[in-house]
Amino acid sequence: MDDMLFYDRLQFAFTITFHYIFPQLTMGLSLLIVYFKGKYLRNNIEKYNNAAKFFMKIFAVNFTMGVVTGIPMEFQFGTNWAKFSELTGGIIGQTLAMEGMFSFFLESSFLALFIFGEKLMGQKLHFLTGFLVFLGSWASGWFILSTNAWMQHPVGYEVLENGKFVLENFSALFTNPWLLPAFLHNQLASVVTSSFVVASIGAFYLLRKKQLEYGKLFLKTGVVFGLISSVLLAFPTGDWNAKNVARYQPATFAAMEGIFKTEEAGAEIVLIGQPNMVEKKLDNKIAVPNILSFLTYQEWDKQIPGMDQFKEEELPDNIPALYYSYHIMVGLGTLFIGIMALAFFFLWRKKLYTSKRLLWTIMFLVPFPYIANITGWYTAELGRQPYLVYGLLKTSDGISPTVSSGNTLFTLLGFVALYMLLGLLFLVLVGKTINEGPKPQTH
C-alpha cells in the first residue's frame, strides 16, 4: 500500500508539474496580448498590432501543449485516484466540468478567430476575440482554483452515510474564503512569468541587434507589467494567502515557516535555515524577531503555535519539502521585485536599452518565475498533506486499490519519455517563432 501511494503521488506530481509550465504562461500572456491590441486600437500604430499577433502565436503553441499535458491528469482521477473521485466527484466534478465546458471552449474557439479572422472581422471584433481568449483563460484558472480551494478548505458540503461528499450549497464553492486570495495570487504569478518572458525576448532582440523597435517595446512592457505584478504578488495577495493558511491550516503555517517550538513573546521570521527533523529545530538559522507575528496579526507579541502544539498526524508529512518550497518561492519573489525595480529605474533614466549586464540578467532569469510558480504550487499541495480534502479525507484513502505500483511506475516512465519529447518540440517551435520575430527581416 505504501509503494502504491508513493508511486501514485509521484506520477501525479510529475504530470501536474510539467503541465503547469504551460497554463502559467497562457493566463498572463493573454492579458498582455489584450494590452497590445488595445494600444493599437487607441493609437493606430502597427507595431502594437504586430506584437499582439506575434505573442498570440506563442500563446497558441503554449495552449496546445497545455491541453495535451492536461488530459492525462483527468484520466488519473479515474485510474490512480478512483476512490477520491468516487467520494468527492459530486462536488469537484461540477467545477471541473464547468472549466471544460465554459472556459476551455471559450478560450479555444476565440483563439482560432483571433489568429485567422482579423481581416474578416475588422479590428474592434478582433480585439473582442482577444479579450474573450483572456476571459476564457482566467475563467479556467477560477474554476480550477475553486476545486483546489474546496480541497484546501471544504465548505458547503454534507457527508452521506456511505462516505460520499455531496454539495449542500452551490454558491459556497465560489464564496469560499480560500478562493479569492488564491486566485488573485495565482493570476498575478502568471503575469509575472509572462512579463519576464516578454521582457527577455525584448532583451534578446536588443543584444542580438535585430528587431530593435520590437525589442524596446517588449522590454519596456515586460518591465512595467513585471514590476507591478511582482509587488502585488507579495502584497496584498501573498500576505492574504499566508494569513489564510495561518487561520485555516495552522499546522501547515508552522511547518512552512519553520516554527518547531512555540515562542511566547512573538514569532520570528526565518530568512535562512535548514530543518533538522531529528532534533526538531532549524540549523544555521538567521531570523528577525517578532516580524512574523506582526506580518500575520499586526501584533508584535502575538503568539503563533509551533509544530510542538500539534499531534504528529496533524502535521504535513514532508516538512522539509514544504519549508524549502515556500522559502524558494518567497526568495525568488523578492528577487523579482528587486530586478524589475532596478530595470524600471534604468528605463526611467533611459539607460535600460544599452545596459548589457541588465539585459543579460533579464534574459537568463526566464526560468526562475516558472520555478517560483511551481514551488508555490508545491507549497499549497504539500501543506495540505496528509489530506486530499483537508481534515476530512486522507490521501491514503483516496487511491485506487486495484492499480498496482508496478503499473503506475511503468506508465510514469512512459510519461517522462513522452513529455521530454513534447518539451523539446515546444522549445523548437517557440524558439523558431522568436527567431523569426513579429516582423520578417528585410535583406
mmCIF file of N, CA and C in Angstrom, residues 87 157-167:
data_model
loop_
_atom_site.group_PDB
_atom_site.id
_atom_site.type_symbol
_atom_site.label_atom_id
_atom_site.label_comp_id
_atom_site.label_asym_id
_atom_site.label_seq_id
_atom_site.Cartn_x
_atom_site.Cartn_y
_atom_site.Cartn_z
ATOM 1 N N LEU A 87 -15.722 9.447 -3.965
ATOM 2 C CA LEU A 87 -16.227 10.091 -2.753
ATOM 3 C C LEU A 87 -16.494 11.579 -2.945
ATOM 4 N N TYR A 157 -20.684 21.458 2.138
ATOM 5 C CA TYR A 157 -20.802 20.042 1.821
ATOM 6 C C TYR A 157 -21.588 19.295 2.900
ATOM 7 N N GLU A 158 -21.984 18.073 2.564
ATOM 8 C CA GLU A 158 -22.567 17.127 3.510
ATOM 9 C C GLU A 158 -21.977 15.761 3.212
ATOM 10 N N VAL A 159 -21.687 15.000 4.254
ATOM 11 C CA VAL A 159 -21.149 13.655 4.090
ATOM 12 C C VAL A 159 -22.265 12.642 4.323
ATOM 13 N N LEU A 160 -22.539 11.821 3.307
ATOM 14 C CA LEU A 160 -23.585 10.808 3.417
ATOM 15 C C LEU A 160 -23.095 9.606 4.224
ATOM 16 N N GLU A 161 -24.004 8.714 4.527
ATOM 17 C CA GLU A 161 -23.660 7.529 5.317
ATOM 18 C C GLU A 161 -22.640 6.645 4.625
ATOM 19 N N ASN A 162 -22.640 6.645 3.305
ATOM 20 C CA ASN A 162 -21.677 5.829 2.553
ATOM 21 C C ASN A 162 -20.320 6.521 2.381
ATOM 22 N N GLY A 163 -20.145 7.683 3.007
ATOM 23 C CA GLY A 163 -18.874 8.400 2.955
ATOM 24 C C GLY A 163 -18.731 9.373 1.815
ATOM 25 N N LYS A 164 -19.714 9.449 0.930
ATOM 26 C CA LYS A 164 -19.626 10.357 -0.211
ATOM 27 C C LYS A 164 -19.948 11.795 0.197
ATOM 28 N N PHE A 165 -19.246 12.726 -0.440
ATOM 29 C CA PHE A 165 -19.481 14.148 -0.205
ATOM 30 C C PHE A 165 -20.479 14.657 -1.244
ATOM 31 N N VAL A 166 -21.483 15.368 -0.777
ATOM 32 C CA VAL A 166 -22.436 15.999 -1.688
ATOM 33 C C VAL A 166 -22.512 17.484 -1.355
ATOM 34 N N LEU A 167 -22.901 18.257 -2.352
ATOM 35 C CA LEU A 167 -22.925 19.713 -2.210
ATOM 36 C C LEU A 167 -24.260 20.169 -1.644
#
